[in-house]
Tab-separated table of C-alpha atoms in Angstrom:
chain	number	residue	atom	x	y	z
A	1173	SER	CA	0.362	0.437	-0.307
A	1174	ASN	CA	1.347	3.947	-0.290
A	1175	GLN	CA	-0.365	5.012	1.853
A	1176	ARG	CA	-2.023	7.957	0.232
A	1177	VAL	CA	-5.279	9.276	-2.088
A	1178	GLN	CA	-5.452	9.999	-5.445
A	1179	VAL	CA	-7.506	11.978	-6.737
A	1180	PHE	CA	-7.861	12.478	-11.199
A	1181	ASP	CA	-10.760	13.719	-12.162
A	1182	GLN	CA	-13.407	12.673	-15.637
A	1183	GLN	CA	-10.458	11.979	-17.402
A	1184	GLY	CA	-8.510	9.007	-15.439
A	1185	LYS	CA	-6.123	13.161	-14.796
A	1186	PHE	CA	-3.791	12.801	-12.227
A	1187	ILE	CA	-4.756	15.793	-9.921
A	1188	LYS	CA	-3.271	15.572	-6.298
A	1189	GLU	CA	-2.493	13.420	-3.443
A	1190	PHE	CA	-1.876	13.510	-0.132
A	1191	GLY	CA	-1.080	11.221	3.234
A	1192	SER	CA	1.643	8.926	3.853
A	1193	TYR	CA	2.531	5.598	6.269
A	1194	GLY	CA	2.039	6.485	10.128
A	1195	SER	CA	-1.317	7.646	12.848
A	1196	ALA	CA	-0.686	11.093	12.825
A	1197	GLU	CA	-3.082	13.768	11.691
A	1198	GLY	CA	-3.424	13.420	8.327
A	1199	GLU	CA	-1.051	9.806	8.216
A	1200	PHE	CA	-2.100	6.208	7.134
A	1201	ASP	CA	-1.559	2.955	8.296
A	1202	CYS	CA	-4.098	0.778	5.676
A	1203	LEU	CA	-6.461	3.006	4.108
A	1204	ALA	CA	-10.181	1.276	2.785
A	1205	GLY	CA	-13.373	3.385	1.662
A	1206	VAL	CA	-13.712	7.051	0.579
A	1207	ALA	CA	-16.344	8.947	0.368
A	1208	VAL	CA	-16.681	12.894	-0.428
A	1209	ASN	CA	-19.764	14.742	0.867
A	1210	ARG	CA	-21.528	17.715	-0.382
A	1211	ILE	CA	-19.075	20.078	0.541
A	1212	GLY	CA	-15.853	18.192	-1.248
A	1213	GLN	CA	-14.840	17.176	2.307
A	1214	TYR	CA	-12.462	13.901	1.839
A	1215	ILE	CA	-13.615	11.187	4.487
A	1216	ILE	CA	-11.423	8.222	5.078
A	1217	ALA	CA	-11.709	4.637	6.059
A	1218	ASP	CA	-8.327	4.581	8.061
A	1219	ARG	CA	-8.162	1.356	8.685
A	1220	TYR	CA	-5.505	-0.147	11.088
A	1221	ASN	CA	-5.242	2.750	12.818
A	1222	HIS	CA	-9.333	2.221	13.541
A	1223	ARG	CA	-10.249	5.822	13.229
A	1224	ILE	CA	-12.063	8.091	10.204
A	1225	GLN	CA	-10.473	10.645	9.398
A	1226	VAL	CA	-12.679	14.000	7.453
A	1227	PHE	CA	-10.008	16.540	5.052
A	1228	ASP	CA	-11.052	19.778	2.841
A	1229	PRO	CA	-11.039	18.858	-0.954
A	1230	SER	CA	-7.378	20.588	-0.942
A	1231	GLY	CA	-6.168	17.268	0.707
A	1232	MET	CA	-5.787	19.549	4.663
A	1233	PHE	CA	-6.419	17.645	7.487
A	1234	LEU	CA	-9.771	18.643	9.374
A	1235	ARG	CA	-10.362	16.044	12.116
A	1236	SER	CA	-10.080	12.541	12.685
A	1237	PHE	CA	-12.421	10.072	15.096
A	1238	GLY	CA	-13.100	7.187	15.725
A	1239	SER	CA	-10.236	4.377	18.231
A	1240	GLN	CA	-9.679	0.725	18.755
A	1241	GLY	CA	-12.705	-1.099	20.498
A	1242	GLY	CA	-16.295	-2.363	20.368
A	1243	GLY	CA	-17.989	0.757	21.811
A	1244	ASP	CA	-19.940	3.064	20.684
A	1245	GLY	CA	-17.786	5.201	18.438
A	1246	ARG	CA	-15.493	2.803	18.622
A	1247	PHE	CA	-14.076	0.642	15.213
A	1248	SER	CA	-12.164	-2.839	14.583
A	1249	TYR	CA	-11.336	-2.303	11.424
A	1250	PRO	CA	-13.358	0.545	9.572
A	1251	TRP	CA	-13.787	-0.325	5.712
A	1252	GLY	CA	-16.426	1.040	3.749
A	1253	VAL	CA	-17.649	4.669	4.656
A	1254	THR	CA	-19.598	7.088	2.439
A	1255	THR	CA	-22.306	10.017	3.480
A	1256	ASP	CA	-26.183	10.784	3.069
A	1257	ALA	CA	-27.326	14.466	1.280
A	1258	LEU	CA	-27.533	15.174	4.946
A	1259	GLY	CA	-24.567	14.880	5.946
A	1260	PHE	CA	-24.547	11.893	8.086
A	1261	ILE	CA	-21.682	9.873	7.998
A	1262	TYR	CA	-21.897	5.653	7.385
A	1263	VAL	CA	-19.382	3.275	8.219
A	1264	CYS	CA	-18.685	-0.495	7.794
A	1265	ASP	CA	-17.212	-1.031	11.704
A	1266	LYS	CA	-15.973	-4.740	10.035
A	1267	GLU	CA	-14.777	-6.743	12.959
A	1268	ASN	CA	-17.750	-5.412	14.946
A	1269	HIS	CA	-19.679	-6.533	12.828
A	1270	ARG	CA	-22.063	-3.355	12.616
A	1271	VAL	CA	-22.705	-0.246	10.754
A	1272	GLN	CA	-21.974	3.008	13.275
A	1273	VAL	CA	-23.831	6.714	12.009
A	1274	PHE	CA	-21.939	10.214	13.017
A	1275	GLN	CA	-22.695	13.403	12.517
A	1276	SER	CA	-20.706	15.234	10.247
A	1277	ASP	CA	-19.175	16.215	13.084
A	1278	GLY	CA	-18.114	13.018	13.598
A	1279	SER	CA	-20.262	12.462	17.509
A	1280	PHE	CA	-22.012	8.920	17.148
A	1281	VAL	CA	-25.523	9.044	16.106
A	1282	GLY	CA	-26.131	4.557	16.243
A	1283	LYS	CA	-25.707	1.832	15.335
A	1284	PHE	CA	-27.277	-1.674	13.150
A	1285	GLY	CA	-26.219	-5.085	12.865
A	1286	SER	CA	-24.587	-7.757	15.014
A	1287	MET	CA	-22.567	-11.241	14.406
A	1288	GLY	CA	-24.768	-13.996	12.248
A	1289	ASN	CA	-26.500	-15.047	8.870
A	1290	LYS	CA	-29.781	-13.703	10.584
A	1291	PRO	CA	-31.633	-10.782	8.472
A	1292	GLY	CA	-30.179	-7.739	9.991
A	1293	GLN	CA	-27.167	-9.908	11.347
A	1294	LEU	CA	-23.997	-8.722	9.245
A	1295	GLU	CA	-20.357	-10.959	9.268
A	1296	HIS	CA	-17.997	-8.445	7.951
A	1297	PRO	CA	-19.701	-6.016	5.583
A	1298	HIS	CA	-16.603	-4.346	3.666
A	1299	TYR	CA	-18.450	-1.523	2.016
A	1300	ILE	CA	-22.088	1.106	1.907
A	1301	ALA	CA	-24.239	2.976	0.506
A	1302	VAL	CA	-27.171	5.540	0.505
A	1303	SER	CA	-29.116	5.961	-2.397
A	1304	SER	CA	-31.549	8.807	-3.122
A	1305	THR	CA	-34.588	7.250	-0.988
A	1306	ASN	CA	-32.671	7.065	1.703
A	1307	ARG	CA	-32.378	2.628	1.505
A	1308	VAL	CA	-28.626	1.690	2.864
A	1309	ILE	CA	-27.148	-0.495	1.418
A	1310	VAL	CA	-24.341	-3.433	2.844
A	1311	SER	CA	-22.215	-5.478	1.375
A	1312	ASP	CA	-22.778	-8.639	3.929
A	1313	SER	CA	-19.571	-10.004	2.251
A	1314	ASN	CA	-19.279	-13.409	4.824
A	1315	ASN	CA	-22.296	-13.893	4.542
A	1316	HIS	CA	-22.323	-13.191	0.689
A	1317	ARG	CA	-25.442	-11.377	0.451
A	1318	ILE	CA	-26.294	-7.581	-0.046
A	1319	GLN	CA	-28.403	-6.610	2.420
A	1320	ILE	CA	-31.139	-3.485	2.254
A	1321	PHE	CA	-32.012	-1.335	5.520
A	1322	ASP	CA	-34.033	1.941	6.369
A	1323	ILE	CA	-32.394	4.865	7.973
A	1324	ASN	CA	-33.442	3.410	11.419
A	1325	GLY	CA	-31.229	0.533	10.938
A	1326	LYS	CA	-34.218	-1.922	10.029
A	1327	VAL	CA	-33.742	-4.996	7.991
A	1328	THR	CA	-35.931	-4.396	4.816
A	1329	THR	CA	-33.834	-6.358	1.556
A	1330	THR	CA	-32.043	-8.857	1.578
A	1331	PHE	CA	-30.661	-11.456	-1.836
A	1332	GLY	CA	-27.435	-12.664	-2.835
A	1333	SER	CA	-26.723	-15.994	-2.146
A	1334	GLU	CA	-23.383	-17.572	-1.862
A	1335	GLY	CA	-22.531	-19.468	-5.579
A	1336	SER	CA	-20.882	-18.124	-8.840
A	1337	ASP	CA	-24.882	-17.852	-11.120
A	1338	GLU	CA	-26.639	-15.073	-11.377
A	1339	GLY	CA	-27.175	-12.939	-8.269
A	1340	GLN	CA	-25.199	-15.360	-6.213
A	1341	PHE	CA	-21.574	-14.052	-5.004
A	1342	LYS	CA	-18.702	-15.030	-3.266
A	1343	PHE	CA	-17.771	-12.596	-0.834
A	1344	PRO	CA	-18.958	-9.500	-2.546
A	1345	ARG	CA	-17.394	-6.605	-1.943
A	1346	GLY	CA	-18.177	-2.511	-2.806
A	1347	VAL	CA	-21.354	-1.525	-3.330
A	1348	ALA	CA	-23.384	1.388	-5.607
A	1349	VAL	CA	-26.310	2.565	-6.263
A	1350	ASP	CA	-26.787	5.901	-9.297
A	1351	ASP	CA	-29.771	7.907	-9.366
A	1352	GLN	CA	-32.170	5.475	-10.359
A	1353	GLY	CA	-31.363	2.897	-7.623
A	1354	TYR	CA	-29.751	0.306	-9.686
A	1355	ILE	CA	-27.511	-1.244	-8.007
A	1356	PHE	CA	-24.026	-2.166	-8.050
A	1357	VAL	CA	-22.232	-4.415	-7.105
A	1358	ALA	CA	-18.528	-5.156	-6.820
A	1359	ASP	CA	-18.840	-9.552	-6.950
A	1360	SER	CA	-15.228	-9.745	-5.540
A	1361	GLY	CA	-14.755	-13.486	-5.707
A	1362	ASN	CA	-16.158	-14.123	-9.089
A	1363	ASN	CA	-14.601	-11.103	-10.578
A	1364	ARG	CA	-17.904	-9.324	-11.848
A	1365	ILE	CA	-19.716	-6.621	-11.750
A	1366	GLN	CA	-23.427	-7.256	-10.856
A	1367	ILE	CA	-25.748	-4.993	-11.670
A	1368	PHE	CA	-29.089	-5.838	-9.838
A	1369	HIS	CA	-32.980	-3.745	-10.250
A	1370	PRO	CA	-34.002	-1.468	-7.631
A	1371	ASP	CA	-35.593	-5.035	-5.597
A	1372	GLY	CA	-32.555	-6.991	-5.823
A	1373	SER	CA	-33.737	-8.623	-8.855
A	1374	PHE	CA	-30.718	-8.542	-10.957
A	1375	LEU	CA	-29.975	-7.440	-14.718
A	1376	ARG	CA	-27.275	-8.085	-15.864
A	1377	ALA	CA	-23.393	-9.064	-15.365
A	1378	PHE	CA	-19.727	-8.574	-16.687
A	1379	GLY	CA	-16.071	-8.987	-16.189
A	1380	CYS	CA	-14.352	-12.681	-16.299
A	1381	TRP	CA	-11.085	-13.312	-13.920
A	1382	GLY	CA	-7.746	-11.482	-16.301
A	1383	SER	CA	-5.895	-8.797	-16.955
A	1384	GLY	CA	-7.136	-7.500	-20.136
A	1385	GLU	CA	-9.532	-4.502	-20.700
A	1386	GLY	CA	-12.755	-5.900	-18.790
A	1387	GLU	CA	-11.065	-8.342	-16.679
A	1388	PHE	CA	-10.856	-8.074	-13.040
A	1389	LYS	CA	-8.449	-9.488	-9.789
A	1390	GLY	CA	-9.541	-9.127	-7.296
A	1391	LEU	CA	-12.495	-6.511	-7.068
A	1392	GLU	CA	-13.079	-3.968	-3.635
A	1393	GLY	CA	-14.920	-0.266	-4.665
A	1394	VAL	CA	-17.248	0.504	-7.654
A	1395	ALA	CA	-18.933	3.950	-7.558
A	1396	VAL	CA	-21.391	4.537	-10.659
A	1397	MET	CA	-20.553	8.795	-12.016
A	1398	SER	CA	-23.239	10.971	-12.622
A	1399	ASN	CA	-23.010	11.051	-16.391
A	1400	GLY	CA	-23.614	7.195	-15.558
A	1401	ASN	CA	-20.004	5.585	-17.048
A	1402	ILE	CA	-18.904	2.684	-13.790
A	1403	LEU	CA	-15.788	3.080	-12.265
A	1404	VAL	CA	-14.086	-0.785	-10.250
A	1405	CYS	CA	-11.047	-0.989	-8.249
A	1406	ASP	CA	-9.897	-3.389	-10.037
A	1407	ARG	CA	-6.869	-3.952	-6.525
A	1408	GLU	CA	-4.700	-7.058	-8.155
A	1409	ASN	CA	-4.586	-5.952	-11.346
A	1410	HIS	CA	-3.664	-2.639	-9.567
A	1411	ARG	CA	-6.372	0.073	-12.060
A	1412	VAL	CA	-9.068	1.428	-11.677
A	1413	GLN	CA	-11.558	0.474	-15.246
A	1414	VAL	CA	-14.012	3.272	-16.173
A	1415	PHE	CA	-16.990	1.405	-17.796
C-alpha cells in the first residue's frame, strides 16, 4: 500500500495526492473506503488506525474520530464509508460486524447489525452506499449477500447467496447505487460486476478473471458517476477501469 489518496479528473488525469504512512493526523495505515460529502470534503476509513479522517477539498486534514474498540464510536478495522444528502456518515465497522452512523462532525448517532447470518445481522460488512431515497445498502461479505436497511437500521431487503450463478456472490465488496436506484455490486470472488434492479432482482453482469481490458483480479470498490459511467477498482491489477 502507498498509504495515500490520489485524486483524478473524469478523464483519469492526475490532480493531486495527500497522505503518508503513520498514525499522526493526516497519516494512514492501510486506508480503505473513501467518500466525498456534499461540500467536497474527503471522508476516509483509516483501517489499521481504527479511525475515520476528514480532509478539506484541497487535502488538508480537518479532524478524525474513533479509536480501537467495540463501544459506540469505536472501530475494529473500519472499511467502507459513505455519506447521505444530509451529511451523515455511515461506516462499515467490519470486525465489529455492524454499521455505525455519525454526524458530519463525528458525533455518534446510532448503530445497527450484529454478528450472524439472520436478516439484519452481518458478518464482515465491507462497503456501504445510500440511495437518494435513503436506502442503506451494505455488502454483507462473508454471508455472500447484499442487505438493504432503512435509515433507522431496520432491514427491508436481502438478496444473494454463495455461488457463481446470476445473482449469487462470493465475498461481495464494493456497492454503489445510481439515481434510479439500480444497485452495482463488485462480486470480488467471481471477478465480475453485477447490476440489480432496485428490488434486488438480477439485471446483468460483466467481467471475468484476467488482466486484459474488462477483466478483473480481486475487485474492491465500485462507483457510478453522474454521467452513468461505472468506475471499478481492480485491486490486484493495480488500476481503475471505467465502463
